[in-house]
PDB file of C-alpha atoms in Angstrom:
ATOM      1  CA  MET A 189     -75.611  27.451 -66.988  1.00  0.00           C
ATOM      2  CA  SER A 190     -77.365  24.825 -68.967  1.00  0.00           C
ATOM      3  CA  ARG A 191     -78.260  21.358 -67.320  1.00  0.00           C
ATOM      4  CA  SER A 192     -75.854  19.755 -69.784  1.00  0.00           C
ATOM      5  CA  ARG A 193     -72.837  21.358 -68.463  1.00  0.00           C
ATOM      6  CA  GLN A 194     -73.830  20.993 -64.789  1.00  0.00           C
ATOM      7  CA  ARG A 195     -74.211  17.160 -64.984  1.00  0.00           C
ATOM      8  CA  PRO A 196     -70.491  16.396 -66.125  1.00  0.00           C
ATOM      9  CA  MET A 197     -69.162  18.775 -63.442  1.00  0.00           C
ATOM     10  CA  ALA A 198     -71.239  16.949 -60.887  1.00  0.00           C
ATOM     11  CA  ARG A 199     -70.159  13.598 -61.993  1.00  0.00           C
ATOM     12  CA  ARG A 200     -66.517  14.775 -61.742  1.00  0.00           C
ATOM     13  CA  ARG A 201     -67.009  15.938 -58.134  1.00  0.00           C
ATOM     14  CA  ARG A 202     -68.547  12.527 -57.281  1.00  0.00           C
ATOM     15  CA  ALA A 203     -65.581  10.802 -58.709  1.00  0.00           C
ATOM     16  CA  ILE A 204     -62.981  12.813 -56.700  1.00  0.00           C
ATOM     17  CA  LEU A 205     -65.013  12.322 -53.480  1.00  0.00           C
ATOM     18  CA  CYS A 206     -65.167   8.543 -54.084  1.00  0.00           C
ATOM     19  CA  GLY A 207     -61.582   8.486 -54.773  1.00  0.00           C
ATOM     20  CA  ALA A 208     -60.778  10.284 -51.576  1.00  0.00           C
ATOM     21  CA  MET A 209     -62.896   7.870 -49.696  1.00  0.00           C
ATOM     22  CA  ASP A 210     -61.420   4.856 -51.194  1.00  0.00           C
ATOM     23  CA  THR A 211     -57.734   5.872 -50.076  1.00  0.00           C
ATOM     24  CA  THR A 212     -56.427   3.874 -47.231  1.00  0.00           C
ATOM     25  CA  PRO A 213     -54.373   5.327 -44.350  1.00  0.00           C
ATOM     26  CA  GLU A 214     -51.221   3.668 -45.752  1.00  0.00           C
ATOM     27  CA  GLN A 215     -51.818   5.389 -49.118  1.00  0.00           C
ATOM     28  CA  SER A 216     -52.460   8.758 -47.719  1.00  0.00           C
ATOM     29  CA  PRO A 217     -50.002  11.322 -48.953  1.00  0.00           C
ATOM     30  CA  ASP A 218     -50.141  13.212 -45.688  1.00  0.00           C
ATOM     31  CA  ARG A 219     -48.916  10.305 -43.499  1.00  0.00           C
ATOM     32  CA  GLN A 220     -45.285   9.886 -42.324  1.00  0.00           C
ATOM     33  CA  PRO A 221     -43.765   6.500 -42.950  1.00  0.00           C
ATOM     34  CA  ASP A 222     -43.333   4.019 -39.994  1.00  0.00           C
ATOM     35  CA  PRO A 223     -40.038   3.751 -38.517  1.00  0.00           C
ATOM     36  CA  ASP A 224     -37.851   0.897 -39.255  1.00  0.00           C
ATOM     37  CA  PRO A 225     -37.807  -1.260 -36.193  1.00  0.00           C
ATOM     38  CA  GLU A 226     -34.136  -2.589 -36.935  1.00  0.00           C
ATOM     39  CA  GLN A 227     -32.978   0.995 -36.754  1.00  0.00           C
ATOM     40  CA  PRO A 228     -32.603   2.852 -33.260  1.00  0.00           C
ATOM     41  CA  PRO A 229     -34.844   5.809 -32.842  1.00  0.00           C
ATOM     42  CA  GLU A 230     -33.421   9.241 -33.131  1.00  0.00           C
ATOM     43  CA  PRO A 231     -32.704  11.063 -29.859  1.00  0.00           C
ATOM     44  CA  ASP A 232     -34.989  13.720 -28.693  1.00  0.00           C
ATOM     45  CA  PRO A 233     -32.954  16.746 -28.800  1.00  0.00           C
ATOM     46  CA  GLU A 234     -35.144  18.214 -25.722  1.00  0.00           C
ATOM     47  CA  ILE A 235     -34.037  15.248 -23.680  1.00  0.00           C
ATOM     48  CA  PRO A 236     -30.279  15.567 -22.324  1.00  0.00           C
ATOM     49  CA  PRO A 237     -28.222  12.366 -22.902  1.00  0.00           C
ATOM     50  CA  ASP A 238     -27.364  10.219 -19.987  1.00  0.00           C
ATOM     51  CA  PRO A 239     -23.779  11.137 -18.798  1.00  0.00           C
ATOM     52  CA  GLY A 240     -23.380   7.542 -17.379  1.00  0.00           C
ATOM     53  CA  ALA A 241     -24.251   5.552 -20.536  1.00  0.00           C
ATOM     54  CA  ASP A 242     -20.830   5.585 -22.070  1.00  0.00           C
ATOM     55  CA  MET A 243     -18.841   5.453 -18.811  1.00  0.00           C
ATOM     56  CA  PRO A 244     -16.968   2.192 -17.995  1.00  0.00           C
ATOM     57  CA  PRO A 245     -18.222   0.126 -15.105  1.00  0.00           C
ATOM     58  CA  ARG A 246     -16.575   0.687 -11.784  1.00  0.00           C
ATOM     59  CA  PRO A 247     -14.050  -1.825 -10.663  1.00  0.00           C
ATOM     60  CA  ALA A 248     -15.187  -4.296  -7.957  1.00  0.00           C
ATOM     61  CA  HIS A 249     -13.615  -3.692  -4.562  1.00  0.00           C
ATOM     62  CA  PRO A 250     -11.285  -6.436  -3.650  1.00  0.00           C
ATOM     63  CA  PRO A 251     -12.698  -8.734  -0.934  1.00  0.00           C
ATOM     64  CA  ARG A 252     -11.507  -8.140   2.574  1.00  0.00           C
ATOM     65  CA  ALA A 253      -8.428  -9.841   3.470  1.00  0.00           C
ATOM     66  CA  SER A 254      -8.470 -12.360   6.310  1.00  0.00           C
ATOM     67  CA  LEU A 255      -6.075 -12.687   9.209  1.00  0.00           C
ATOM     68  CA  ASP A 256      -4.275 -15.540   7.457  1.00  0.00           C
ATOM     69  CA  ASP A 257      -3.864 -13.588   4.372  1.00  0.00           C
ATOM     70  CA  GLY A 258      -2.432 -10.802   6.327  1.00  0.00           C
ATOM     71  CA  LEU A 259       0.072 -13.062   8.362  1.00  0.00           C
ATOM     72  CA  ARG A 260       0.905 -14.621   5.070  1.00  0.00           C
ATOM     73  CA  PHE A 261       1.718 -11.291   3.489  1.00  0.00           C
ATOM     74  CA  ALA A 262       3.685  -9.994   6.582  1.00  0.00           C
ATOM     75  CA  PHE A 263       5.853 -13.215   7.131  1.00  0.00           C
ATOM     76  CA  GLY A 264       6.176 -13.493   3.325  1.00  0.00           C
ATOM     77  CA  THR A 265       7.495  -9.829   2.726  1.00  0.00           C
ATOM     78  CA  LEU A 266       9.308  -8.828   6.054  1.00  0.00           C
ATOM     79  CA  THR A 267      11.199 -12.111   6.492  1.00  0.00           C
ATOM     80  CA  ALA A 268      12.714 -14.719   4.274  1.00  0.00           C
ATOM     81  CA  LEU A 269      10.790 -17.634   5.893  1.00  0.00           C
ATOM     82  CA  PRO A 270       9.379 -19.997   3.556  1.00  0.00           C
ATOM     83  CA  VAL A 271       5.643 -18.531   3.473  1.00  0.00           C
ATOM     84  CA  ARG A 272       3.486 -18.576   0.499  1.00  0.00           C
ATOM     85  CA  VAL A 273       1.773 -15.197   0.094  1.00  0.00           C
ATOM     86  CA  ALA A 274      -1.750 -15.871  -0.923  1.00  0.00           C
ATOM     87  CA  ARG A 275      -2.708 -12.441  -2.066  1.00  0.00           C
ATOM     88  CA  TRP A 276      -0.810  -9.319  -3.301  1.00  0.00           C
ATOM     89  CA  ASP A 277      -3.001  -6.454  -3.279  1.00  0.00           C
ATOM     90  CA  ARG A 278      -3.587  -3.232  -1.117  1.00  0.00           C
ATOM     91  CA  GLU A 279      -6.129  -4.983   1.031  1.00  0.00           C
ATOM     92  CA  ALA A 280      -3.883  -7.747   1.927  1.00  0.00           C
ATOM     93  CA  ALA A 281      -1.226  -5.215   2.460  1.00  0.00           C
ATOM     94  CA  ARG A 282      -3.347  -3.445   4.924  1.00  0.00           C
ATOM     95  CA  VAL A 283      -3.825  -6.386   7.068  1.00  0.00           C
ATOM     96  CA  GLY A 284      -0.286  -7.478   6.450  1.00  0.00           C
ATOM     97  CA  MET A 285       1.295  -4.252   7.731  1.00  0.00           C
ATOM     98  CA  LEU A 286      -0.955  -4.422  10.957  1.00  0.00           C
ATOM     99  CA  CYS A 287       0.496  -7.979  11.412  1.00  0.00           C
ATOM    100  CA  ALA A 288       4.058  -6.628  11.565  1.00  0.00           C
ATOM    101  CA  LEU A 289       3.803  -6.957  15.275  1.00  0.00           C
ATOM    102  CA  PRO A 290       3.973 -10.746  15.475  1.00  0.00           C
ATOM    103  CA  VAL A 291       6.697 -10.876  12.774  1.00  0.00           C
ATOM    104  CA  GLY A 292       8.969  -8.440  14.932  1.00  0.00           C
ATOM    105  CA  LEU A 293       8.174 -10.663  17.904  1.00  0.00           C
ATOM    106  CA  THR A 294       9.081 -13.828  16.128  1.00  0.00           C
ATOM    107  CA  VAL A 295      12.363 -12.416  14.885  1.00  0.00           C
ATOM    108  CA  GLY A 296      13.341 -10.769  18.370  1.00  0.00           C
ATOM    109  CA  LEU A 297      12.764 -13.918  20.302  1.00  0.00           C
ATOM    110  CA  CYS A 298      14.716 -15.913  17.766  1.00  0.00           C
ATOM    111  CA  ALA A 299      17.594 -13.599  17.907  1.00  0.00           C
ATOM    112  CA  ALA A 300      17.368 -13.572  21.798  1.00  0.00           C
ATOM    113  CA  ALA A 301      17.268 -17.333  21.897  1.00  0.00           C
ATOM    114  CA  VAL A 302      20.395 -17.779  19.709  1.00  0.00           C
ATOM    115  CA  GLY A 303      22.238 -15.226  21.932  1.00  0.00           C
ATOM    116  CA  GLY A 304      21.167 -17.074  25.017  1.00  0.00           C
ATOM    117  CA  VAL A 305      22.210 -20.437  23.712  1.00  0.00           C
ATOM    118  CA  LEU A 306      25.642 -19.218  23.080  1.00  0.00           C
ATOM    119  CA  LEU A 307      26.048 -17.703  26.542  1.00  0.00           C
ATOM    120  CA  PHE A 308      24.806 -20.861  28.144  1.00  0.00           C
ATOM    121  CA  LEU A 309      27.500 -22.783  26.298  1.00  0.00           C
ATOM    122  CA  GLY A 310      29.996 -20.611  27.616  1.00  0.00           C
ATOM    123  CA  ALA A 311      30.498 -17.935  24.916  1.00  0.00           C
ATOM    124  CA  GLY A 312      31.438 -14.517  25.802  1.00  0.00           C
ATOM    125  CA  PRO A 313      29.032 -11.400  25.477  1.00  0.00           C
ATOM    126  CA  LEU A 314      30.567 -10.308  22.383  1.00  0.00           C
ATOM    127  CA  LEU A 315      30.157 -13.531  20.513  1.00  0.00           C
ATOM    128  CA  ALA A 316      26.592 -13.802  21.621  1.00  0.00           C
ATOM    129  CA  ALA A 317      25.920 -10.126  20.499  1.00  0.00           C
ATOM    130  CA  VAL A 318      27.292 -10.863  17.020  1.00  0.00           C
ATOM    131  CA  ALA A 319      25.215 -14.012  16.729  1.00  0.00           C
ATOM    132  CA  THR A 320      22.017 -11.932  17.895  1.00  0.00           C
ATOM    133  CA  VAL A 321      22.766  -9.415  15.295  1.00  0.00           C
ATOM    134  CA  ALA A 322      23.157 -11.822  12.718  1.00  0.00           C
ATOM    135  CA  VAL A 323      19.755 -13.609  13.273  1.00  0.00           C
ATOM    136  CA  PRO A 324      17.492 -10.682  11.947  1.00  0.00           C
ATOM    137  CA  ALA A 325      19.974 -10.387   8.935  1.00  0.00           C
ATOM    138  CA  VAL A 326      19.781 -14.119   8.094  1.00  0.00           C
ATOM    139  CA  THR A 327      15.779 -14.198   8.534  1.00  0.00           C
ATOM    140  CA  THR A 328      15.486 -11.292   5.909  1.00  0.00           C
ATOM    141  CA  ARG A 329      18.217 -12.259   3.651  1.00  0.00           C
ATOM    142  CA  GLY A 330      19.965  -9.071   4.402  1.00  0.00           C
ATOM    143  CA  LEU A 331      17.128  -7.095   2.608  1.00  0.00           C
ATOM    144  CA  HIS A 332      16.761  -4.663   5.493  1.00  0.00           C
ATOM    145  CA  LEU A 333      20.407  -3.999   5.551  1.00  0.00           C
ATOM    146  CA  ASP A 334      20.478  -3.677   1.721  1.00  0.00           C
ATOM    147  CA  GLY A 335      17.807  -1.104   2.021  1.00  0.00           C
ATOM    148  CA  LEU A 336      19.628   0.829   4.640  1.00  0.00           C
ATOM    149  CA  ALA A 337      22.770   1.003   2.304  1.00  0.00           C
ATOM    150  CA  ASP A 338      20.656   2.037  -0.673  1.00  0.00           C
ATOM    151  CA  THR A 339      18.932   4.600   1.155  1.00  0.00           C
ATOM    152  CA  ALA A 340      22.269   5.972   2.427  1.00  0.00           C
ATOM    153  CA  ASP A 341      23.607   6.226  -1.047  1.00  0.00           C
ATOM    154  CA  GLY A 342      20.529   7.975  -2.332  1.00  0.00           C
ATOM    155  CA  LEU A 343      20.394  10.566   0.448  1.00  0.00           C
ATOM    156  CA  GLY A 344      24.242  11.157   0.482  1.00  0.00           C
ATOM    157  CA  SER A 345      24.223  11.734  -3.446  1.00  0.00           C
ATOM    158  CA  GLY A 346      22.735  15.065  -3.102  1.00  0.00           C
ATOM    159  CA  LYS A 347      20.894  14.520  -6.485  1.00  0.00           C
ATOM    160  CA  PRO A 348      17.315  15.366  -7.370  1.00  0.00           C
ATOM    161  CA  ALA A 349      14.749  12.812  -6.413  1.00  0.00           C
ATOM    162  CA  ASP A 350      14.632  10.868  -9.941  1.00  0.00           C
ATOM    163  CA  GLU A 351      18.541  10.602  -9.931  1.00  0.00           C
ATOM    164  CA  ALA A 352      18.758   9.430  -6.380  1.00  0.00           C
ATOM    165  CA  LEU A 353      16.086   6.906  -6.956  1.00  0.00           C
ATOM    166  CA  ARG A 354      18.096   5.528  -9.870  1.00  0.00           C
ATOM    167  CA  ILE A 355      21.188   5.423  -7.587  1.00  0.00           C
ATOM    168  CA  MET A 356      19.244   3.269  -4.952  1.00  0.00           C
ATOM    169  CA  LYS A 357      18.099   0.847  -7.527  1.00  0.00           C
ATOM    170  CA  ARG A 358      21.686  -0.111  -8.609  1.00  0.00           C
ATOM    171  CA  SER A 359      22.874  -3.426  -7.475  1.00  0.00           C
ATOM    172  CA  ASP A 360      26.261  -1.979  -6.148  1.00  0.00           C
ATOM    173  CA  ILE A 361      26.748  -0.171  -2.854  1.00  0.00           C
ATOM    174  CA  GLY A 362      28.514   3.234  -2.783  1.00  0.00           C
ATOM    175  CA  PRO A 363      30.738   4.630  -0.159  1.00  0.00           C
ATOM    176  CA  PHE A 364      27.764   6.133   1.935  1.00  0.00           C
ATOM    177  CA  GLY A 365      26.120   2.756   2.022  1.00  0.00           C
ATOM    178  CA  VAL A 366      29.277   0.984   3.169  1.00  0.00           C
ATOM    179  CA  ILE A 367      30.024   3.489   5.930  1.00  0.00           C
ATOM    180  CA  THR A 368      26.468   3.553   7.181  1.00  0.00           C
ATOM    181  CA  LEU A 369      26.342  -0.169   7.300  1.00  0.00           C
ATOM    182  CA  LEU A 370      29.667  -0.382   9.239  1.00  0.00           C
ATOM    183  CA  PHE A 371      28.506   2.046  11.779  1.00  0.00           C
ATOM    184  CA  VAL A 372      24.998   0.628  12.349  1.00  0.00           C
ATOM    185  CA  LEU A 373      26.250  -2.884  12.788  1.00  0.00           C
ATOM    186  CA  LEU A 374      29.149  -1.789  15.104  1.00  0.00           C
ATOM    187  CA  ALA A 375      26.550   0.061  17.276  1.00  0.00           C
ATOM    188  CA  GLN A 376      24.144  -2.863  17.448  1.00  0.00           C
ATOM    189  CA  VAL A 377      27.005  -5.164  18.443  1.00  0.00           C
ATOM    190  CA  ALA A 378      28.467  -3.065  20.808  1.00  0.00           C
ATOM    191  CA  ALA A 379      25.144  -2.270  22.517  1.00  0.00           C
ATOM    192  CA  LEU A 380      24.225  -5.911  22.736  1.00  0.00           C
ATOM    193  CA  ALA A 381      27.590  -6.917  24.084  1.00  0.00           C
ATOM    194  CA  GLU A 382      27.151  -4.366  26.869  1.00  0.00           C
ATOM    195  CA  LEU A 383      23.591  -5.649  27.843  1.00  0.00           C
ATOM    196  CA  TYR A 384      24.731  -9.222  27.578  1.00  0.00           C
ATOM    197  CA  GLY A 385      27.691  -8.339  29.863  1.00  0.00           C
ATOM    198  CA  GLU A 386      25.272  -7.067  32.542  1.00  0.00           C
ATOM    199  CA  SER A 387      22.914 -10.186  32.327  1.00  0.00           C
ATOM    200  CA  TRP A 388      21.436 -12.635  29.730  1.00  0.00           C
ATOM    201  CA  THR A 389      17.848 -11.274  30.765  1.00  0.00           C
ATOM    202  CA  ARG A 390      18.825  -7.645  29.875  1.00  0.00           C
ATOM    203  CA  GLY A 391      20.353  -8.530  26.626  1.00  0.00           C
ATOM    204  CA  ALA A 392      17.624 -10.960  25.617  1.00  0.00           C
ATOM    205  CA  VAL A 393      14.912  -8.295  26.390  1.00  0.00           C
ATOM    206  CA  ALA A 394      16.835  -5.736  24.431  1.00  0.00           C
ATOM    207  CA  ALA A 395      17.035  -7.871  21.496  1.00  0.00           C
ATOM    208  CA  THR A 396      13.263  -8.805  21.523  1.00  0.00           C
ATOM    209  CA  ALA A 397      12.308  -5.188  21.909  1.00  0.00           C
ATOM    210  CA  ALA A 398      14.508  -4.120  19.067  1.00  0.00           C
ATOM    211  CA  GLY A 399      12.921  -6.779  16.738  1.00  0.00           C
ATOM    212  CA  LEU A 400       9.347  -5.769  17.772  1.00  0.00           C
ATOM    213  CA  VAL A 401       9.931  -2.031  17.405  1.00  0.00           C
ATOM    214  CA  ALA A 402      11.949  -2.372  14.038  1.00  0.00           C
ATOM    215  CA  ARG A 403       8.863  -4.234  12.446  1.00  0.00           C
ATOM    216  CA  CYS A 404       6.141  -2.107  14.004  1.00  0.00           C
ATOM    217  CA  ALA A 405       7.939   1.099  12.758  1.00  0.00           C
ATOM    218  CA  LEU A 406       6.905  -0.358   9.264  1.00  0.00           C
ATOM    219  CA  THR A 407       3.435  -0.169  10.005  1.00  0.00           C
ATOM    220  CA  LEU A 408       3.737   3.535  11.084  1.00  0.00           C
ATOM    221  CA  ALA A 409       5.467   4.291   7.999  1.00  0.00           C
ATOM    222  CA  ALA A 410       2.569   2.635   5.784  1.00  0.00           C
ATOM    223  CA  ARG A 411      -0.013   4.935   7.419  1.00  0.00           C
ATOM    224  CA  GLN A 412      -2.423   6.881   5.312  1.00  0.00           C
ATOM    225  CA  GLY A 413      -1.029  10.007   3.736  1.00  0.00           C
ATOM    226  CA  MET A 414       2.442   8.454   2.990  1.00  0.00           C
ATOM    227  CA  PRO A 415       3.157   8.562  -0.440  1.00  0.00           C
ATOM    228  CA  ALA A 416       5.036   6.089  -2.671  1.00  0.00           C
ATOM    229  CA  ALA A 417       8.133   7.262  -4.522  1.00  0.00           C
ATOM    230  CA  ARG A 418       7.779   4.710  -7.259  1.00  0.00           C
ATOM    231  CA  PRO A 419       4.511   3.305  -9.025  1.00  0.00           C
ATOM    232  CA  GLU A 420       5.869  -0.264  -8.582  1.00  0.00           C
ATOM    233  CA  GLY A 421       7.512  -2.218  -5.720  1.00  0.00           C
ATOM    234  CA  LEU A 422       6.934  -2.912  -2.164  1.00  0.00           C
ATOM    235  CA  GLY A 423       6.782   0.795  -1.384  1.00  0.00           C
ATOM    236  CA  ALA A 424       3.912   1.267  -3.733  1.00  0.00           C
ATOM    237  CA  ALA A 425       2.009  -1.853  -2.328  1.00  0.00           C
ATOM    238  CA  VAL A 426       2.247  -0.716   1.344  1.00  0.00           C
ATOM    239  CA  ALA A 427       2.332   2.935   1.377  1.00  0.00           C
ATOM    240  CA  GLY A 428      -0.634   4.480   2.716  1.00  0.00           C
ATOM    241  CA  VAL A 429      -2.737   1.383   3.361  1.00  0.00           C
ATOM    242  CA  VAL A 430      -2.916   1.444   7.109  1.00  0.00           C
ATOM    243  CA  PRO A 431      -5.393   3.822   8.670  1.00  0.00           C
ATOM    244  CA  SER A 432      -3.500   6.359  10.922  1.00  0.00           C
ATOM    245  CA  ARG A 433      -5.617   5.331  14.053  1.00  0.00           C
ATOM    246  CA  ALA A 434      -4.692   1.813  13.531  1.00  0.00           C
ATOM    247  CA  ALA A 435      -0.927   2.582  13.148  1.00  0.00           C
ATOM    248  CA  VAL A 436      -0.919   4.567  16.067  1.00  0.00           C
ATOM    249  CA  GLY A 437      -2.538   1.937  18.032  1.00  0.00           C
ATOM    250  CA  ALA A 438      -0.089  -0.634  16.909  1.00  0.00           C
ATOM    251  CA  ALA A 439       2.694   1.625  18.007  1.00  0.00           C
ATOM    252  CA  ALA A 440       1.303   2.154  21.513  1.00  0.00           C
ATOM    253  CA  LEU A 441       0.746  -1.675  21.847  1.00  0.00           C
ATOM    254  CA  ALA A 442       4.448  -2.134  21.019  1.00  0.00           C
ATOM    255  CA  VAL A 443       5.404   0.516  23.564  1.00  0.00           C
ATOM    256  CA  GLY A 444       3.278  -1.095  26.294  1.00  0.00           C
ATOM    257  CA  ALA A 445       4.779  -4.562  25.414  1.00  0.00           C
ATOM    258  CA  CYS A 446       8.325  -3.318  25.663  1.00  0.00           C
ATOM    259  CA  ALA A 447       7.556  -1.706  28.961  1.00  0.00           C
ATOM    260  CA  ALA A 448       5.979  -4.789  30.287  1.00  0.00           C
ATOM    261  CA  ALA A 449       9.089  -6.815  29.026  1.00  0.00           C
ATOM    262  CA  GLY A 450      11.336  -4.383  30.994  1.00  0.00           C
ATOM    263  CA  ALA A 451       9.824  -6.057  34.252  1.00  0.00           C
ATOM    264  CA  LEU A 452      11.712  -9.190  33.445  1.00  0.00           C
ATOM    265  CA  VAL A 453      14.861  -7.302  34.036  1.00  0.00           C
ATOM    266  CA  ASP A 454      13.727  -5.005  36.942  1.00  0.00           C
ATOM    267  CA  VAL A 455      10.515  -3.289  37.746  1.00  0.00           C
ATOM    268  CA  TYR A 456      12.217   0.037  37.642  1.00  0.00           C
ATOM    269  CA  ALA A 457      13.475  -0.900  34.125  1.00  0.00           C
ATOM    270  CA  MET A 458       9.811  -0.628  32.753  1.00  0.00           C
ATOM    271  CA  PRO A 459       9.912   3.232  32.026  1.00  0.00           C
ATOM    272  CA  ALA A 460      13.524   2.897  30.221  1.00  0.00           C
ATOM    273  CA  HIS A 461      12.211   0.047  27.857  1.00  0.00           C
ATOM    274  CA  GLY A 462       9.074   2.062  27.034  1.00  0.00           C
ATOM    275  CA  LEU A 463      11.123   5.206  26.268  1.00  0.00           C
ATOM    276  CA  ALA A 464      13.427   2.998  24.269  1.00  0.00           C
ATOM    277  CA  ALA A 465      10.543   1.932  21.989  1.00  0.00           C
ATOM    278  CA  LEU A 466       9.409   5.669  21.803  1.00  0.00           C
ATOM    279  CA  ALA A 467      12.713   6.658  20.751  1.00  0.00           C
ATOM    280  CA  GLY A 468      12.920   3.786  18.206  1.00  0.00           C
ATOM    281  CA  PHE A 469       9.709   5.067  16.473  1.00  0.00           C
ATOM    282  CA  ALA A 470      10.798   8.777  16.753  1.00  0.00           C
ATOM    283  CA  ALA A 471      13.989   7.989  14.862  1.00  0.00           C
ATOM    284  CA  ALA A 472      12.157   6.008  12.274  1.00  0.00           C
ATOM    285  CA  ASP A 473       9.707   8.696  11.674  1.00  0.00           C
ATOM    286  CA  LEU A 474      12.338  11.475  11.513  1.00  0.00           C
ATOM    287  CA  LEU A 475      14.073   9.430   8.887  1.00  0.00           C
ATOM    288  CA  SER A 476      10.754   8.720   6.865  1.00  0.00           C
ATOM    289  CA  ARG A 477       9.891  12.350   6.810  1.00  0.00           C
ATOM    290  CA  HIS A 478      13.452  13.178   5.376  1.00  0.00           C
ATOM    291  CA  CYS A 479      13.036  10.562   2.697  1.00  0.00           C
ATOM    292  CA  VAL A 480       9.530  11.867   1.627  1.00  0.00           C
ATOM    293  CA  ARG A 481      11.123  15.364   1.213  1.00  0.00           C
ATOM    294  CA  ARG A 482      14.170  13.942  -0.659  1.00  0.00           C
ATOM    295  CA  PHE A 483      12.526  11.125  -2.927  1.00  0.00           C
ATOM    296  CA  ASP A 484       8.912  12.584  -2.894  1.00  0.00           C
ATOM    297  CA  GLY A 485       7.819   9.341  -1.103  1.00  0.00           C
ATOM    298  CA  VAL A 486       8.979   6.097   0.355  1.00  0.00           C
ATOM    299  CA  THR A 487      10.394   2.742  -1.350  1.00  0.00           C
ATOM    300  CA  GLY A 488      11.074  -0.649  -0.406  1.00  0.00           C
ATOM    301  CA  ASP A 489      14.769   0.358   0.487  1.00  0.00           C
ATOM    302  CA  VAL A 490      13.403   3.162   2.704  1.00  0.00           C
ATOM    303  CA  PHE A 491      11.448   0.697   4.706  1.00  0.00           C
ATOM    304  CA  GLY A 492      14.574  -1.481   5.247  1.00  0.00           C
ATOM    305  CA  ALA A 493      16.337   1.567   6.290  1.00  0.00           C
ATOM    306  CA  LEU A 494      13.424   2.349   8.887  1.00  0.00           C
ATOM    307  CA  ALA A 495      13.542  -0.998  10.362  1.00  0.00           C
ATOM    308  CA  GLU A 496      17.328  -0.879  11.003  1.00  0.00           C
ATOM    309  CA  THR A 497      17.102   2.638  12.424  1.00  0.00           C
ATOM    310  CA  ALA A 498      14.460   1.944  14.795  1.00  0.00           C
ATOM    311  CA  GLY A 499      16.042  -1.338  16.104  1.00  0.00           C
ATOM    312  CA  THR A 500      19.427   0.477  16.563  1.00  0.00           C
ATOM    313  CA  ALA A 501      17.873   3.301  18.516  1.00  0.00           C
ATOM    314  CA  VAL A 502      16.020   0.832  20.888  1.00  0.00           C
ATOM    315  CA  LEU A 503      19.425  -0.774  21.772  1.00  0.00           C
ATOM    316  CA  LEU A 504      21.483   2.476  22.101  1.00  0.00           C
ATOM    317  CA  VAL A 505      18.848   3.929  24.442  1.00  0.00           C
ATOM    318  CA  LEU A 506      18.707   0.758  26.489  1.00  0.00           C
ATOM    319  CA  THR A 507      22.572   0.734  27.007  1.00  0.00           C
ATOM    320  CA  PHE A 508      21.846   4.232  28.885  1.00  0.00           C
ATOM    321  CA  GLY A 509      19.202   2.826  30.905  1.00  0.00           C
TER     322      GLY A 509
END
């Protein structure tokens, strides 16, 4: 090849080399463009996504309820006394249902005091018994008696759970409720009249024990594992909130207190008063189990029925003691 043809080709190679050397990294055709800082980076297919990234935050556990919150809840829901309920949640309900003992003791002592005053003023045992039975009804505005009547209507209807619950929610009282109220109130008055006829002490201790066991039966009914028949109402607020051991401990304390109170009548009457308390808890437990089978859970009306059933059973057993 002649030198004249080699020189243009050499010059062309040098131009290409110089052009390649003058190309900056940003101008290189093989370089990928920089990612936009305003756009999020694409996820790496080899790295699995975080399963908790899109999950909502867990709700904060409510703060522990104090004894004051529990007492306010207990007196505000189990009586008609002018007590302002500071908290209405499951934690306050747990402490409140454990405070049913002082509520029952207060109601029972008030009932016994009214009966004793009437006897001191010269009234007969029957009138004292009527007044004693009226005190718990007044202090609860008849809510427990109303619950007893509604529960009797629901059980007596023979309907499925949903229809029976609708019957219980009505404002009127059916024939089963009227009959149940009549017999329960007559049984309470008759038992107290007989006990007052024997001595004021025997009747007063029986009235106090009945009030104590009636409210403590609600603590047992609110133990863990007890379902609520409705998603709202008192039953849904308190069903299953009390630990089982705590509920059994409260019942044992109530039995011991009733047995100790029997010593005010006679030392030999202590076992009878303890057995009366056990009978009250057994009767309420049988009714609660039956209501769970019929209604698929408990309601506020059922709690009222349990209280009246437990108190009546205590009085009836003591008349045989």
